[in-house]
mmCIF file of C-alpha atoms in Angstrom:
data_model
loop_
_atom_site.group_PDB
_atom_site.id
_atom_site.type_symbol
_atom_site.label_atom_id
_atom_site.label_comp_id
_atom_site.label_asym_id
_atom_site.label_seq_id
_atom_site.Cartn_x
_atom_site.Cartn_y
_atom_site.Cartn_z
ATOM 1 C CA ASN A 1 -17.455 44.436 42.294
ATOM 2 C CA SER A 2 -18.690 43.047 39.081
ATOM 3 C CA GLY A 3 -21.737 41.556 40.853
ATOM 4 C CA PHE A 4 -20.923 37.774 39.835
ATOM 5 C CA ASP A 5 -19.948 35.132 42.590
ATOM 6 C CA ILE A 6 -18.499 32.629 40.344
ATOM 7 C CA LEU A 7 -15.838 32.624 37.529
ATOM 8 C CA ILE A 8 -15.909 29.581 35.263
ATOM 9 C CA ALA A 9 -12.476 29.615 33.587
ATOM 10 C CA THR A 10 -10.116 27.249 31.711
ATOM 11 C CA ASP A 11 -6.609 26.682 33.269
ATOM 12 C CA ALA A 12 -5.559 29.716 31.695
ATOM 13 C CA VAL A 13 -6.818 31.598 34.880
ATOM 14 C CA GLY A 14 -3.323 30.412 36.238
ATOM 15 C CA MET A 15 -1.343 32.701 34.120
ATOM 16 C CA GLY A 16 -1.666 35.506 36.872
ATOM 17 C CA LEU A 17 -5.065 37.077 37.048
ATOM 18 C CA ASN A 18 -5.092 39.023 40.325
ATOM 19 C CA LEU A 19 -8.671 38.682 41.379
ATOM 20 C CA ASN A 20 -10.638 38.784 44.705
ATOM 21 C CA ILE A 21 -11.075 34.906 44.773
ATOM 22 C CA ARG A 22 -11.594 33.163 48.018
ATOM 23 C CA ARG A 23 -11.765 29.332 46.762
ATOM 24 C CA VAL A 24 -10.581 27.550 43.534
ATOM 25 C CA VAL A 25 -12.686 24.554 42.524
ATOM 26 C CA PHE A 26 -10.982 22.093 40.120
ATOM 27 C CA THR A 27 -13.738 20.396 38.051
ATOM 28 C CA THR A 28 -10.863 17.940 36.779
ATOM 29 C CA LEU A 29 -7.144 17.459 37.236
ATOM 30 C CA THR A 30 -6.597 16.480 33.742
ATOM 31 C CA LYS A 31 -5.983 18.051 30.309
ATOM 32 C CA SER A 32 -6.414 17.096 26.934
ATOM 33 C CA VAL A 33 -2.979 17.730 25.244
ATOM 34 C CA LYS A 34 -2.891 17.045 21.281
ATOM 35 C CA GLY A 35 -5.694 14.692 21.735
ATOM 36 C CA GLU A 36 -3.994 12.740 25.107
ATOM 37 C CA ILE A 37 -5.629 13.058 28.300
ATOM 38 C CA GLN A 38 -2.942 14.182 30.756
ATOM 39 C CA THR A 39 -2.890 14.752 34.362
ATOM 40 C CA LEU A 40 -1.833 18.211 35.461
ATOM 41 C CA ALA A 41 1.414 18.725 36.675
ATOM 42 C CA ALA A 42 2.078 19.849 40.129
ATOM 43 C CA PRO A 43 3.383 23.465 39.112
ATOM 44 C CA GLN A 44 0.217 23.748 36.996
ATOM 45 C CA VAL A 45 -2.068 22.999 39.850
ATOM 46 C CA ARG A 46 -0.126 25.178 42.385
ATOM 47 C CA GLN A 47 -0.143 28.145 39.737
ATOM 48 C CA ILE A 48 -4.048 27.701 39.394
ATOM 49 C CA ALA A 49 -4.787 27.285 43.086
ATOM 50 C CA GLY A 50 -2.513 30.193 43.923
ATOM 51 C CA ARG A 51 -5.171 32.349 42.361
ATOM 52 C CA ALA A 52 -7.138 32.077 45.610
ATOM 53 C CA GLY A 53 -6.157 34.325 48.417
ATOM 54 C CA ARG A 54 -3.921 37.248 47.925
ATOM 55 C CA ALA A 55 -2.475 39.687 50.496
ATOM 56 C CA GLY A 56 -3.905 42.846 50.397
ATOM 57 C CA SER A 57 -7.180 41.605 48.768
ATOM 58 C CA ARG A 58 -10.619 41.069 50.198
ATOM 59 C CA TYR A 59 -9.447 37.512 50.860
ATOM 60 C CA PRO A 60 -5.758 37.427 52.224
ATOM 61 C CA HIS A 61 -6.183 33.476 52.746
ATOM 62 C CA GLY A 62 -7.467 31.156 49.917
ATOM 63 C CA PHE A 63 -8.757 27.609 49.858
ATOM 64 C CA VAL A 64 -8.585 25.049 46.902
ATOM 65 C CA THR A 65 -10.692 21.751 46.738
ATOM 66 C CA CYS A 66 -12.114 19.533 43.874
ATOM 67 C CA LEU A 67 -15.730 19.385 42.473
ATOM 68 C CA HIS A 68 -15.396 15.293 42.720
ATOM 69 C CA GLU A 69 -14.637 13.765 45.928
ATOM 70 C CA GLU A 70 -12.445 11.038 44.209
ATOM 71 C CA ASP A 71 -10.046 13.671 43.170
ATOM 72 C CA HIS A 72 -9.382 15.131 46.711
ATOM 73 C CA GLY A 73 -6.522 12.551 47.309
ATOM 74 C CA LEU A 74 -4.371 13.417 44.125
ATOM 75 C CA LEU A 75 -4.952 17.290 44.816
ATOM 76 C CA ARG A 76 -3.415 16.851 48.141
ATOM 77 C CA LYS A 77 -0.461 15.035 46.367
ATOM 78 C CA LEU A 78 0.090 17.709 43.831
ATOM 79 C CA MET A 79 -0.017 20.377 46.590
ATOM 80 C CA GLY A 80 2.442 18.873 48.842
ATOM 81 C CA VAL A 81 5.122 18.405 46.127
ATOM 82 C CA ASN A 82 8.290 20.194 46.811
ATOM 83 C CA LEU A 83 8.622 22.137 43.531
ATOM 84 C CA ASP A 84 12.328 23.029 44.266
ATOM 85 C CA ALA A 85 13.100 19.183 44.271
ATOM 86 C CA GLN A 86 11.781 18.913 40.522
ATOM 87 C CA VAL A 87 14.098 21.663 39.032
ATOM 88 C CA HIS A 88 17.074 19.616 37.919
ATOM 89 C CA GLU A 89 18.528 22.341 35.673
ATOM 90 C CA ALA A 90 18.147 25.630 34.026
ATOM 91 C CA GLY A 91 17.881 26.385 30.421
ATOM 92 C CA LEU A 92 20.127 28.960 28.612
ATOM 93 C CA MET A 93 19.410 30.792 25.567
ATOM 94 C CA PRO A 94 21.969 32.999 23.629
ATOM 95 C CA SER A 95 20.967 36.400 22.986
ATOM 96 C CA THR A 96 21.421 37.736 19.265
ATOM 97 C CA GLU A 97 24.584 39.873 20.536
ATOM 98 C CA GLN A 98 26.172 36.593 21.989
ATOM 99 C CA LEU A 99 25.754 34.884 18.664
ATOM 100 C CA MET A 100 26.882 37.909 16.676
ATOM 101 C CA GLU A 101 29.981 38.147 18.715
ATOM 102 C CA TYR A 102 30.534 34.504 18.293
ATOM 103 C CA MET A 103 30.157 34.633 14.801
ATOM 104 C CA ASP A 104 32.483 37.442 14.101
ATOM 105 C CA GLY A 105 35.379 35.335 15.676
ATOM 106 C CA ALA A 106 34.506 31.768 14.401
ATOM 107 C CA ILE A 107 32.571 32.076 11.184
ATOM 108 C CA SER A 108 34.043 34.149 8.214
ATOM 109 C CA GLU A 109 31.003 33.569 5.709
ATOM 110 C CA PRO A 110 27.854 32.655 7.480
ATOM 111 C CA GLN A 111 25.379 31.452 4.883
ATOM 112 C CA SER A 112 22.392 30.557 7.104
ATOM 113 C CA VAL A 113 20.911 30.871 10.502
ATOM 114 C CA ALA A 114 21.020 27.174 11.067
ATOM 115 C CA ARG A 115 24.885 26.991 10.419
ATOM 116 C CA VAL A 116 25.466 29.746 12.828
ATOM 117 C CA ILE A 117 23.285 28.163 15.509
ATOM 118 C CA ASP A 118 24.652 24.414 14.916
ATOM 119 C CA GLN A 119 28.126 25.640 15.136
ATOM 120 C CA TRP A 120 27.728 27.777 18.178
ATOM 121 C CA ALA A 121 25.832 25.000 20.103
ATOM 122 C CA SER A 122 28.609 22.405 19.115
ATOM 123 C CA GLU A 123 31.321 24.609 20.709
ATOM 124 C CA ALA A 124 29.182 25.826 23.501
ATOM 125 C CA TYR A 125 29.952 25.111 27.133
ATOM 126 C CA VAL A 126 27.510 25.125 30.206
ATOM 127 C CA GLY A 127 28.290 24.337 33.812
ATOM 128 C CA GLU A 128 26.590 21.611 35.905
ATOM 129 C CA GLY A 129 23.028 22.507 36.490
ATOM 130 C CA PHE A 130 22.398 24.061 32.951
ATOM 131 C CA SER A 131 21.463 23.102 29.441
ATOM 132 C CA LEU A 132 20.919 24.793 26.177
ATOM 133 C CA CYS A 133 17.408 25.376 25.165
ATOM 134 C CA SER A 134 17.627 22.951 22.145
ATOM 135 C CA ARG A 135 14.122 23.145 21.359
ATOM 136 C CA ARG A 136 13.940 26.892 21.133
ATOM 137 C CA LEU A 137 16.978 26.784 18.881
ATOM 138 C CA ASP A 138 15.361 24.179 16.697
ATOM 139 C CA GLU A 139 12.270 26.546 16.314
ATOM 140 C CA MET A 140 14.739 29.394 15.318
ATOM 141 C CA LYS A 141 16.097 27.315 12.567
ATOM 142 C CA GLN A 142 12.833 26.211 11.378
ATOM 143 C CA ALA A 143 11.656 29.841 11.304
ATOM 144 C CA ALA A 144 14.701 30.436 9.062
ATOM 145 C CA GLU A 145 13.655 27.838 6.658
ATOM 146 C CA PHE A 146 10.867 29.994 5.471
ATOM 147 C CA ILE A 147 12.727 33.175 4.763
ATOM 148 C CA PRO A 148 15.065 33.672 1.942
ATOM 149 C CA TRP A 149 18.831 34.048 2.503
ATOM 150 C CA LYS A 150 19.975 37.584 0.961
ATOM 151 C CA PRO A 151 23.751 38.156 1.141
ATOM 152 C CA ASP A 152 23.233 41.945 1.701
ATOM 153 C CA LEU A 153 21.039 41.730 4.728
ATOM 154 C CA HIS A 154 22.830 41.627 7.976
ATOM 155 C CA MET A 155 23.032 38.305 9.986
ATOM 156 C CA GLU A 156 21.836 40.206 13.018
ATOM 157 C CA ASP A 157 18.365 40.902 11.167
ATOM 158 C CA TYR A 158 18.077 37.335 10.547
ATOM 159 C CA LEU A 159 18.718 36.367 13.981
ATOM 160 C CA GLU A 160 16.067 38.515 15.340
ATOM 161 C CA PHE A 161 13.437 37.632 12.800
ATOM 162 C CA CYS A 162 14.207 34.094 13.840
ATOM 163 C CA GLN A 163 13.674 34.604 17.533
ATOM 164 C CA ALA A 164 10.206 36.312 16.962
ATOM 165 C CA PRO A 165 7.330 34.174 18.164
ATOM 166 C CA VAL A 166 5.825 32.698 14.994
ATOM 167 C CA GLN A 167 3.541 30.002 14.770
ATOM 168 C CA THR A 168 4.998 28.210 11.833
ATOM 169 C CA ALA A 169 2.207 25.408 12.138
ATOM 170 C CA ASN A 170 -0.508 27.813 11.184
ATOM 171 C CA ALA A 171 -0.349 28.834 7.527
ATOM 172 C CA LYS A 172 -1.887 32.345 7.908
ATOM 173 C CA LEU A 173 0.628 33.399 10.715
ATOM 174 C CA LEU A 174 3.385 31.940 8.614
ATOM 175 C CA ARG A 175 2.588 33.801 5.425
ATOM 176 C CA GLU A 176 2.396 37.033 7.642
ATOM 177 C CA PHE A 177 6.011 36.332 8.788
ATOM 178 C CA VAL A 178 7.330 35.964 5.606
ATOM 179 C CA ARG A 179 5.758 38.996 4.243
ATOM 180 C CA LEU A 180 7.118 41.256 7.217
ATOM 181 C CA PHE A 181 10.516 39.915 6.468
ATOM 182 C CA ASP A 182 9.899 40.700 2.804
ATOM 183 C CA VAL A 183 8.869 44.096 3.403
ATOM 184 C CA PHE A 184 11.644 44.613 5.882
ATOM 185 C CA SER A 185 14.535 43.288 4.001
ATOM 186 C CA THR A 186 13.514 45.855 0.983
ATOM 187 C CA SER A 187 13.970 48.902 3.423
ATOM 188 C CA ARG A 188 10.160 49.446 3.030
ATOM 189 C CA GLN A 189 7.878 50.451 6.226
ATOM 190 C CA VAL A 190 6.820 47.600 7.928
ATOM 191 C CA ASP A 191 2.989 47.663 8.654
ATOM 192 C CA LEU A 192 0.671 45.544 10.545
ATOM 193 C CA ALA A 193 -1.842 44.235 8.176
ATOM 194 C CA PRO A 194 -4.939 43.054 10.295
ATOM 195 C CA GLU A 195 -7.053 43.129 7.189
ATOM 196 C CA ARG A 196 -5.331 39.958 5.981
ATOM 197 C CA PHE A 197 -7.258 38.309 9.024
ATOM 198 C CA ARG A 198 -10.995 38.204 9.407
ATOM 199 C CA ILE A 199 -11.579 40.153 12.423
ATOM 200 C CA ASP A 200 -14.949 41.750 11.590
ATOM 201 C CA ASN A 201 -17.062 40.509 14.661
ATOM 202 C CA VAL A 202 -14.347 38.726 16.221
ATOM 203 C CA LEU A 203 -14.663 41.017 19.297
ATOM 204 C CA ASN A 204 -18.562 40.358 19.316
ATOM 205 C CA ILE A 205 -19.351 38.312 22.489
ATOM 206 C CA SER A 206 -22.472 36.822 21.264
ATOM 207 C CA ILE A 207 -20.535 35.537 18.025
ATOM 208 C CA LEU A 208 -17.822 34.189 20.101
ATOM 209 C CA GLN A 209 -20.358 32.204 22.212
ATOM 210 C CA LYS A 210 -21.474 30.238 19.279
ATOM 211 C CA SER A 211 -18.315 30.095 16.884
ATOM 212 C CA PHE A 212 -15.202 28.214 17.748
ATOM 213 C CA ARG A 213 -13.968 29.598 14.365
ATOM 214 C CA ALA A 214 -14.302 33.207 15.787
ATOM 215 C CA PHE A 215 -12.379 32.130 18.765
ATOM 216 C CA GLN A 216 -9.647 30.652 16.486
ATOM 217 C CA SER A 217 -9.751 34.327 14.412
ATOM 218 C CA LEU A 218 -9.169 36.071 17.518
ATOM 219 C CA GLU A 219 -6.300 33.758 18.573
ATOM 220 C CA GLU A 220 -4.674 34.307 15.366
ATOM 221 C CA LEU A 221 -4.892 37.952 15.752
ATOM 222 C CA TYR A 222 -3.510 38.034 19.029
ATOM 223 C CA HIS A 223 -0.457 35.980 17.618
ATOM 224 C CA LEU A 224 -0.140 38.023 14.683
ATOM 225 C CA ILE A 225 0.075 41.398 16.929
ATOM 226 C CA ASP A 226 2.465 39.481 19.537
ATOM 227 C CA MET A 227 4.778 39.095 16.712
ATOM 228 C CA TYR A 228 4.677 42.402 15.169
ATOM 229 C CA ILE A 229 5.209 43.806 18.548
ATOM 230 C CA TYR A 230 8.156 41.740 19.195
ATOM 231 C CA LEU A 231 9.881 42.657 16.061
ATOM 232 C CA ALA A 232 8.843 46.249 16.233
ATOM 233 C CA ASN A 233 10.461 46.361 19.626
ATOM 234 C CA ARG A 234 13.912 44.998 18.215
#
């Protein structure tokens, strides 16, 4: 009931927007990933196309097409892929409780998060059709590199911090992650400090339309809040 007939969106529309959409039109089936142009994977295409038509909505049946006729063949191919056949194995990630239970029985003097993870991974057994989420484990070890080791702090606290969704490639967010840990480790109240980020006008739509930097600031603020909420709920 917005009064608009057309929504122009990025591929983020496939994240789960439940709107009254009758038809999805792809302007392209490619995407720039770290400077490299890549064809969208079948699951991505199906997820985006799935925004069209929803049971119980104004349009229970949806349609999907391409803006350019030369893309129709590829779209049909991607829409026809058997997604079940693409899933070869599922990734497993240990919980903090599981790592702590393992550590209590196998590591007498843990000196780093990396040591706990590496030793656990070397002894872990996964059945057929499963694998360890090695990339996520590496991200935990990478996060651990930025927070100082304090013998009087419990390993469980380290593991929880290292599982937080921290963007280590972003210097501002990394500094805030280290600050949160420092405050927590000294038993002080951990506060959210948005004043460290330039958020004045960040929600001003006219500025967002003109400034890419404003979009970056908004994204940084989102990641900051996401990280804080994750840690607050631990």
